[in-house]
PDB file of N, CA and C in Angstrom:
ATOM      1  N   MET A   1     -11.678  15.499 -15.580  1.00 58.00           N
ATOM      2  CA  MET A   1     -11.324  14.294 -15.855  1.00 58.00           C
ATOM      3  C   MET A   1     -12.553  13.367 -15.699  1.00 58.00           C
ATOM      4  N   ASP A   2     -12.863  12.553 -16.736  1.00 81.00           N
ATOM      5  CA  ASP A   2     -13.979  11.628 -16.697  1.00 81.00           C
ATOM      6  C   ASP A   2     -13.717  10.504 -15.661  1.00 81.00           C
ATOM      7  N   LEU A   3     -14.834   9.810 -15.174  1.00 79.00           N
ATOM      8  CA  LEU A   3     -14.839   8.819 -14.315  1.00 79.00           C
ATOM      9  C   LEU A   3     -14.038   7.491 -14.715  1.00 79.00           C
ATOM     10  N   GLU A   4     -14.120   7.091 -16.006  1.00 85.00           N
ATOM     11  CA  GLU A   4     -13.438   6.039 -16.501  1.00 85.00           C
ATOM     12  C   GLU A   4     -12.027   6.263 -16.478  1.00 85.00           C
ATOM     13  N   LYS A   5     -11.528   7.413 -16.780  1.00 82.00           N
ATOM     14  CA  LYS A   5     -10.053   7.709 -16.814  1.00 82.00           C
ATOM     15  C   LYS A   5      -9.471   7.785 -15.377  1.00 82.00           C
ATOM     16  N   LEU A   6     -10.233   8.271 -14.439  1.00 80.00           N
ATOM     17  CA  LEU A   6      -9.990   8.333 -12.983  1.00 80.00           C
ATOM     18  C   LEU A   6      -9.777   6.786 -12.506  1.00 80.00           C
ATOM     19  N   ILE A   7     -10.794   6.134 -12.879  1.00 84.00           N
ATOM     20  CA  ILE A   7     -10.612   4.719 -12.281  1.00 84.00           C
ATOM     21  C   ILE A   7      -9.527   3.981 -12.947  1.00 84.00           C
ATOM     22  N   GLN A   8      -9.139   4.131 -14.212  1.00 86.00           N
ATOM     23  CA  GLN A   8      -8.077   3.640 -14.907  1.00 86.00           C
ATOM     24  C   GLN A   8      -6.766   4.035 -14.315  1.00 86.00           C
ATOM     25  N   ASP A   9      -6.665   5.412 -13.877  1.00 83.00           N
ATOM     26  CA  ASP A   9      -5.492   5.930 -13.316  1.00 83.00           C
ATOM     27  C   ASP A   9      -5.263   5.414 -11.912  1.00 83.00           C
ATOM     28  N   LYS A  10      -6.324   5.163 -11.180  1.00 83.00           N
ATOM     29  CA  LYS A  10      -6.268   4.620  -9.974  1.00 83.00           C
ATOM     30  C   LYS A  10      -5.822   3.207  -9.849  1.00 83.00           C
ATOM     31  N   ILE A  11      -6.343   2.367 -10.880  1.00 88.00           N
ATOM     32  CA  ILE A  11      -5.893   0.962 -11.053  1.00 88.00           C
ATOM     33  C   ILE A  11      -4.363   0.983 -11.321  1.00 88.00           C
ATOM     34  N   GLU A  12      -3.867   1.782 -12.300  1.00 87.00           N
ATOM     35  CA  GLU A  12      -2.631   1.767 -12.591  1.00 87.00           C
ATOM     36  C   GLU A  12      -1.610   2.156 -11.513  1.00 87.00           C
ATOM     37  N   LEU A  13      -2.081   3.188 -10.684  1.00 85.00           N
ATOM     38  CA  LEU A  13      -1.134   3.757  -9.445  1.00 85.00           C
ATOM     39  C   LEU A  13      -1.181   2.595  -8.549  1.00 85.00           C
ATOM     40  N   THR A  14      -2.340   1.862  -8.260  1.00 86.00           N
ATOM     41  CA  THR A  14      -2.393   0.866  -7.278  1.00 86.00           C
ATOM     42  C   THR A  14      -1.500  -0.186  -7.593  1.00 86.00           C
ATOM     43  N   LEU A  15      -1.543  -0.723  -8.943  1.00 89.00           N
ATOM     44  CA  LEU A  15      -0.598  -1.724  -9.385  1.00 89.00           C
ATOM     45  C   LEU A  15       0.883  -1.424  -9.072  1.00 89.00           C
ATOM     46  N   ARG A  16       1.032  -0.041  -9.407  1.00 88.00           N
ATOM     47  CA  ARG A  16       2.573   0.458  -9.375  1.00 88.00           C
ATOM     48  C   ARG A  16       2.954   0.276  -7.762  1.00 88.00           C
ATOM     49  N   GLN A  17       2.011   0.562  -7.045  1.00 86.00           N
ATOM     50  CA  GLN A  17       2.241   0.470  -5.533  1.00 86.00           C
ATOM     51  C   GLN A  17       2.505  -0.787  -5.098  1.00 86.00           C
ATOM     52  N   LYS A  18       1.688  -1.848  -5.725  1.00 90.00           N
ATOM     53  CA  LYS A  18       2.028  -3.205  -5.250  1.00 90.00           C
ATOM     54  C   LYS A  18       3.251  -3.697  -5.807  1.00 90.00           C
ATOM     55  N   ILE A  19       3.759  -3.297  -7.042  1.00 91.00           N
ATOM     56  CA  ILE A  19       4.933  -3.776  -7.657  1.00 91.00           C
ATOM     57  C   ILE A  19       6.003  -3.056  -6.749  1.00 91.00           C
ATOM     58  N   ILE A  20       5.984  -1.947  -6.292  1.00 90.00           N
ATOM     59  CA  ILE A  20       6.901  -1.328  -5.426  1.00 90.00           C
ATOM     60  C   ILE A  20       7.002  -2.091  -4.302  1.00 90.00           C
ATOM     61  N   SER A  21       5.928  -2.377  -3.531  1.00 90.00           N
ATOM     62  CA  SER A  21       5.940  -3.183  -2.415  1.00 90.00           C
ATOM     63  C   SER A  21       6.534  -4.489  -2.445  1.00 90.00           C
ATOM     64  N   SER A  22       6.349  -5.043  -3.419  1.00 93.00           N
ATOM     65  CA  SER A  22       6.814  -6.487  -3.706  1.00 93.00           C
ATOM     66  C   SER A  22       8.419  -6.311  -3.863  1.00 93.00           C
ATOM     67  N   ALA A  23       8.874  -5.314  -4.680  1.00 93.00           N
ATOM     68  CA  ALA A  23      10.346  -4.995  -4.765  1.00 93.00           C
ATOM     69  C   ALA A  23      11.032  -4.881  -3.446  1.00 93.00           C
ATOM     70  N   VAL A  24      10.336  -4.004  -2.659  1.00 93.00           N
ATOM     71  CA  VAL A  24      10.850  -3.620  -1.291  1.00 93.00           C
ATOM     72  C   VAL A  24      10.820  -5.063  -0.391  1.00 93.00           C
ATOM     73  N   GLY A  25       9.980  -5.926  -0.482  1.00 93.00           N
ATOM     74  CA  GLY A  25       9.980  -7.239   0.000  1.00 93.00           C
ATOM     75  C   GLY A  25      11.114  -8.059  -0.295  1.00 93.00           C
ATOM     76  N   ILE A  26      11.371  -8.179  -1.577  1.00 94.00           N
ATOM     77  CA  ILE A  26      12.465  -8.864  -2.047  1.00 94.00           C
ATOM     78  C   ILE A  26      13.771  -8.419  -1.753  1.00 94.00           C
ATOM     79  N   LEU A  27      13.897  -7.047  -1.785  1.00 94.00           N
ATOM     80  CA  LEU A  27      15.227  -6.353  -1.292  1.00 94.00           C
ATOM     81  C   LEU A  27      15.445  -6.586   0.195  1.00 94.00           C
ATOM     82  N   GLN A  28      14.360  -6.678   1.003  1.00 94.00           N
ATOM     83  CA  GLN A  28      14.548  -6.955   2.316  1.00 94.00           C
ATOM     84  C   GLN A  28      14.973  -8.441   2.614  1.00 94.00           C
ATOM     85  N   GLU A  29      14.422  -9.368   1.870  1.00 95.00           N
ATOM     86  CA  GLU A  29      14.808 -10.800   1.944  1.00 95.00           C
ATOM     87  C   GLU A  29      16.283 -10.867   1.589  1.00 95.00           C
ATOM     88  N   ARG A  30      16.584 -10.150   0.486  1.00 94.00           N
ATOM     89  CA  ARG A  30      18.062 -10.425   0.098  1.00 94.00           C
ATOM     90  C   ARG A  30      19.034  -9.651   0.994  1.00 94.00           C
ATOM     91  N   LYS A  31      18.662  -8.667   1.717  1.00 93.00           N
ATOM     92  CA  LYS A  31      19.310  -8.036   2.581  1.00 93.00           C
ATOM     93  C   LYS A  31      19.587  -8.910   3.981  1.00 93.00           C
ATOM     94  N   ASP A  32      18.476  -9.581   4.340  1.00 93.00           N
ATOM     95  CA  ASP A  32      18.707 -10.452   5.302  1.00 93.00           C
ATOM     96  C   ASP A  32      19.683 -11.632   5.146  1.00 93.00           C
ATOM     97  N   VAL A  33      19.606 -12.100   3.879  1.00 93.00           N
ATOM     98  CA  VAL A  33      20.528 -13.181   3.364  1.00 93.00           C
ATOM     99  C   VAL A  33      21.877 -12.734   3.382  1.00 93.00           C
ATOM    100  N   LEU A  34      22.147 -11.478   2.996  1.00 92.00           N
ATOM    101  CA  LEU A  34      23.572 -10.973   2.925  1.00 92.00           C
ATOM    102  C   LEU A  34      24.091 -10.746   4.333  1.00 92.00           C
ATOM    103  N   ARG A  35      23.253 -10.371   5.181  1.00 91.00           N
ATOM    104  CA  ARG A  35      23.614 -10.203   6.579  1.00 91.00           C
ATOM    105  C   ARG A  35      24.076 -11.359   7.247  1.00 91.00           C
ATOM    106  N   GLY A  36      23.330 -12.562   6.940  1.00 92.00           N
ATOM    107  CA  GLY A  36      23.796 -13.690   7.435  1.00 92.00           C
ATOM    108  C   GLY A  36      25.104 -14.257   6.888  1.00 92.00           C
ATOM    109  N   GLU A  37      25.102 -14.116   5.435  1.00 92.00           N
ATOM    110  CA  GLU A  37      26.596 -14.450   4.787  1.00 92.00           C
ATOM    111  C   GLU A  37      27.699 -13.688   5.354  1.00 92.00           C
ATOM    112  N   LYS A  38      27.377 -12.418   5.558  1.00 90.00           N
ATOM    113  CA  LYS A  38      28.386 -11.425   6.153  1.00 90.00           C
ATOM    114  C   LYS A  38      28.863 -12.018   7.417  1.00 90.00           C
ATOM    115  N   LYS A  39      28.027 -12.429   8.354  1.00 89.00           N
ATOM    116  CA  LYS A  39      28.311 -12.880   9.674  1.00 89.00           C
ATOM    117  C   LYS A  39      29.311 -13.971   9.526  1.00 89.00           C
ATOM    118  N   LYS A  40      28.914 -14.984   8.498  1.00 89.00           N
ATOM    119  CA  LYS A  40      29.599 -16.187   8.412  1.00 89.00           C
ATOM    120  C   LYS A  40      31.053 -15.723   7.820  1.00 89.00           C
ATOM    121  N   GLU A  41      31.084 -14.888   6.890  1.00 88.00           N
ATOM    122  CA  GLU A  41      32.324 -14.528   6.267  1.00 88.00           C
ATOM    123  C   GLU A  41      33.374 -13.922   7.473  1.00 88.00           C
ATOM    124  N   GLU A  42      32.730 -13.026   8.326  1.00 89.00           N
ATOM    125  CA  GLU A  42      33.537 -12.458   9.526  1.00 89.00           C
ATOM    126  C   GLU A  42      34.222 -13.624  10.239  1.00 89.00           C
ATOM    127  N   GLU A  43      33.240 -14.431  10.553  1.00 90.00           N
ATOM    128  CA  GLU A  43      33.769 -15.638  11.458  1.00 90.00           C
ATOM    129  C   GLU A  43      34.811 -16.432  10.806  1.00 90.00           C
ATOM    130  N   ALA A  44      34.750 -16.477   9.462  1.00 90.00           N
ATOM    131  CA  ALA A  44      35.700 -17.365   8.841  1.00 90.00           C
ATOM    132  C   ALA A  44      36.996 -16.508   8.558  1.00 90.00           C
ATOM    133  N   GLY A  45      36.973 -15.267   8.837  1.00 90.00           N
ATOM    134  CA  GLY A  45      38.226 -14.444   8.736  1.00 90.00           C
ATOM    135  C   GLY A  45      38.404 -13.638   7.438  1.00 90.00           C
ATOM    136  N   PHE A  46      37.127 -13.670   6.497  1.00 89.00           N
ATOM    137  CA  PHE A  46      37.160 -12.952   5.267  1.00 89.00           C
ATOM    138  C   PHE A  46      36.597 -11.568   5.489  1.00 89.00           C
ATOM    139  N   GLY A  47      37.368 -10.652   6.007  1.00 87.00           N
ATOM    140  CA  GLY A  47      36.897  -9.355   6.405  1.00 87.00           C
ATOM    141  C   GLY A  47      36.536  -8.503   5.053  1.00 87.00           C
ATOM    142  N   ARG A  48      37.281  -8.689   4.092  1.00 89.00           N
ATOM    143  CA  ARG A  48      37.121  -7.755   2.814  1.00 89.00           C
ATOM    144  C   ARG A  48      35.651  -8.272   2.208  1.00 89.00           C
ATOM    145  N   ILE A  49      35.484  -9.503   2.116  1.00 88.00           N
ATOM    146  CA  ILE A  49      34.204 -10.045   1.619  1.00 88.00           C
ATOM    147  C   ILE A  49      33.035  -9.501   2.353  1.00 88.00           C
ATOM    148  N   ALA A  50      33.228  -9.573   3.728  1.00 88.00           N
ATOM    149  CA  ALA A  50      32.275  -9.183   4.674  1.00 88.00           C
ATOM    150  C   ALA A  50      31.911  -7.623   4.592  1.00 88.00           C
ATOM    151  N   ARG A  51      32.949  -6.796   4.312  1.00 90.00           N
ATOM    152  CA  ARG A  51      32.792  -5.524   4.116  1.00 90.00           C
ATOM    153  C   ARG A  51      32.110  -5.235   2.905  1.00 90.00           C
ATOM    154  N   ASP A  52      32.412  -5.954   1.770  1.00 92.00           N
ATOM    155  CA  ASP A  52      31.763  -5.904   0.455  1.00 92.00           C
ATOM    156  C   ASP A  52      30.285  -5.884   0.504  1.00 92.00           C
ATOM    157  N   LYS A  53      29.957  -7.178   1.341  1.00 91.00           N
ATOM    158  CA  LYS A  53      28.592  -7.454   1.635  1.00 91.00           C
ATOM    159  C   LYS A  53      27.746  -6.364   2.258  1.00 91.00           C
ATOM    160  N   GLU A  54      28.511  -5.815   3.266  1.00 92.00           N
ATOM    161  CA  GLU A  54      27.782  -4.597   4.146  1.00 92.00           C
ATOM    162  C   GLU A  54      27.637  -3.376   3.124  1.00 92.00           C
ATOM    163  N   ASP A  55      28.642  -3.233   2.242  1.00 93.00           N
ATOM    164  CA  ASP A  55      28.269  -2.182   1.281  1.00 93.00           C
ATOM    165  C   ASP A  55      27.155  -2.482   0.385  1.00 93.00           C
ATOM    166  N   ILE A  56      26.903  -3.625  -0.024  1.00 94.00           N
ATOM    167  CA  ILE A  56      25.665  -4.056  -0.696  1.00 94.00           C
ATOM    168  C   ILE A  56      24.531  -3.833   0.013  1.00 94.00           C
ATOM    169  N   VAL A  57      24.470  -4.202   1.248  1.00 93.00           N
ATOM    170  CA  VAL A  57      23.435  -4.087   2.247  1.00 93.00           C
ATOM    171  C   VAL A  57      23.011  -2.655   2.480  1.00 93.00           C
ATOM    172  N   THR A  58      24.163  -1.787   2.407  1.00 94.00           N
ATOM    173  CA  THR A  58      23.746  -0.269   2.520  1.00 94.00           C
ATOM    174  C   THR A  58      23.116   0.121   1.343  1.00 94.00           C
ATOM    175  N   ARG A  59      23.517  -0.254   0.199  1.00 94.00           N
ATOM    176  CA  ARG A  59      22.935   0.171  -1.082  1.00 94.00           C
ATOM    177  C   ARG A  59      21.550  -0.353  -1.227  1.00 94.00           C
ATOM    178  N   ILE A  60      21.214  -1.471  -0.673  1.00 94.00           N
ATOM    179  CA  ILE A  60      19.957  -2.067  -0.734  1.00 94.00           C
ATOM    180  C   ILE A  60      19.014  -1.222   0.258  1.00 94.00           C
ATOM    181  N   ASP A  61      19.647  -0.690   1.325  1.00 94.00           N
ATOM    182  CA  ASP A  61      18.859   0.270   2.231  1.00 94.00           C
ATOM    183  C   ASP A  61      18.421   1.352   1.477  1.00 94.00           C
ATOM    184  N   GLU A  62      19.376   1.957   0.844  1.00 94.00           N
ATOM    185  CA  GLU A  62      19.125   3.205   0.076  1.00 94.00           C
ATOM    186  C   GLU A  62      18.125   3.002  -1.044  1.00 94.00           C
ATOM    187  N   ALA A  63      18.156   1.871  -1.691  1.00 93.00           N
ATOM    188  CA  ALA A  63      17.227   1.518  -2.754  1.00 93.00           C
ATOM    189  C   ALA A  63      15.691   1.303  -2.150  1.00 93.00           C
ATOM    190  N   ILE A  64      15.639   0.625  -0.785  1.00 92.00           N
ATOM    191  CA  ILE A  64      14.420   0.508  -0.267  1.00 92.00           C
ATOM    192  C   ILE A  64      13.870   2.068   0.081  1.00 92.00           C
ATOM    193  N   GLU A  65      14.680   2.745   0.639  1.00 92.00           N
ATOM    194  CA  GLU A  65      14.292   4.158   1.073  1.00 92.00           C
ATOM    195  C   GLU A  65      13.714   4.940  -0.191  1.00 92.00           C
ATOM    196  N   ILE A  66      14.494   4.768  -1.297  1.00 92.00           N
ATOM    197  CA  ILE A  66      13.902   5.512  -2.513  1.00 92.00           C
ATOM    198  C   ILE A  66      12.447   4.908  -3.001  1.00 92.00           C
ATOM    199  N   LEU A  67      12.373   3.553  -2.928  1.00 90.00           N
ATOM    200  CA  LEU A  67      11.143   2.854  -3.348  1.00 90.00           C
ATOM    201  C   LEU A  67      10.012   3.360  -2.390  1.00 90.00           C
ATOM    202  N   GLU A  68      10.304   3.462  -1.179  1.00 89.00           N
ATOM    203  CA  GLU A  68       9.362   3.737  -0.210  1.00 89.00           C
ATOM    204  C   GLU A  68       8.836   5.067  -0.337  1.00 89.00           C
ATOM    205  N   ASP A  69       9.886   6.054  -0.642  1.00 89.00           N
ATOM    206  CA  ASP A  69       9.372   7.331  -1.020  1.00 89.00           C
ATOM    207  C   ASP A  69       8.456   7.431  -2.128  1.00 89.00           C
ATOM    208  N   GLY A  70       8.765   6.751  -3.136  1.00 85.00           N
ATOM    209  CA  GLY A  70       7.862   6.496  -4.325  1.00 85.00           C
ATOM    210  C   GLY A  70       6.581   5.995  -4.050  1.00 85.00           C
ATOM    211  N   THR A  71       6.425   5.184  -3.220  1.00 83.00           N
ATOM    212  CA  THR A  71       5.159   4.595  -2.664  1.00 83.00           C
ATOM    213  C   THR A  71       4.388   5.647  -1.899  1.00 83.00           C
ATOM    214  N   GLY A  72       5.153   6.425  -1.117  1.00 83.00           N
ATOM    215  CA  GLY A  72       4.428   7.566  -0.538  1.00 83.00           C
ATOM    216  C   GLY A  72       3.862   8.527  -1.445  1.00 83.00           C
ATOM    217  N   ARG A  73       4.665   8.844  -2.560  1.00 83.00           N
ATOM    218  CA  ARG A  73       4.069   9.825  -3.562  1.00 83.00           C
ATOM    219  C   ARG A  73       2.960   9.434  -4.164  1.00 83.00           C
ATOM    220  N   LEU A  74       2.998   8.050  -4.599  1.00 79.00           N
ATOM    221  CA  LEU A  74       2.013   7.546  -5.380  1.00 79.00           C
ATOM    222  C   LEU A  74       0.555   7.271  -4.430  1.00 79.00           C
ATOM    223  N   GLN A  75       0.850   7.155  -3.062  1.00 80.00           N
ATOM    224  CA  GLN A  75      -0.408   7.250  -2.094  1.00 80.00           C
ATOM    225  C   GLN A  75      -0.916   8.617  -2.223  1.00 80.00           C
ATOM    226  N   THR A  76      -0.002   9.720  -2.115  1.00 84.00           N
ATOM    227  CA  THR A  76      -0.544  10.975  -2.134  1.00 84.00           C
ATOM    228  C   THR A  76      -1.298  11.317  -3.363  1.00 84.00           C
ATOM    229  N   VAL A  77      -0.739  10.894  -4.590  1.00 78.00           N
ATOM    230  CA  VAL A  77      -1.411  10.962  -5.963  1.00 78.00           C
ATOM    231  C   VAL A  77      -2.808  10.447  -5.871  1.00 78.00           C
ATOM    232  N   LEU A  78      -2.855   9.102  -5.330  1.00 74.00           N
ATOM    233  CA  LEU A  78      -4.139   8.513  -5.233  1.00 74.00           C
ATOM    234  C   LEU A  78      -5.239   9.154  -4.352  1.00 74.00           C
ATOM    235  N   GLU A  79      -4.838   9.538  -3.353  1.00 77.00           N
ATOM    236  CA  GLU A  79      -5.603  10.323  -2.272  1.00 77.00           C
ATOM    237  C   GLU A  79      -5.958  11.720  -2.935  1.00 77.00           C
ATOM    238  N   THR A  80      -5.138  12.424  -3.465  1.00 79.00           N
ATOM    239  CA  THR A  80      -5.580  13.703  -4.282  1.00 79.00           C
ATOM    240  C   THR A  80      -6.545  13.506  -5.376  1.00 79.00           C
ATOM    241  N   GLU A  81      -6.413  12.374  -6.250  1.00 68.00           N
ATOM    242  CA  GLU A  81      -7.205  12.138  -7.296  1.00 68.00           C
ATOM    243  C   GLU A  81      -8.770  11.650  -6.789  1.00 68.00           C
ATOM    244  N   LEU A  82      -8.665  11.163  -5.752  1.00 64.00           N
ATOM    245  CA  LEU A  82      -9.934  10.562  -5.166  1.00 64.00           C
ATOM    246  C   LEU A  82     -10.863  11.746  -4.543  1.00 64.00           C
ATOM    247  N   ASP A  83     -10.157  12.803  -4.236  1.00 60.00           N
ATOM    248  CA  ASP A  83     -10.879  13.983  -3.643  1.00 60.00           C
ATOM    249  C   ASP A  83     -11.686  14.732  -4.469  1.00 60.00           C
TER     250      ASP A  83
END
């Protein structure tokens, strides 16, 4: 593999890592908002809506886990290519 291709691949993988990291940040923010809304819904007596929001938070947690796993794999690829 030539140096130019290696540098191009590293840049591409680094950009993907940054995109994934940004997506995780956005999902974390949305999760925090939903948790706040859920608490208000529970206090207002809207249990079903609160449960629906908790289900969404659970799905967001699963998505974050998948994205973080992908980031870990990208990091491994970056480290391997640089060796």
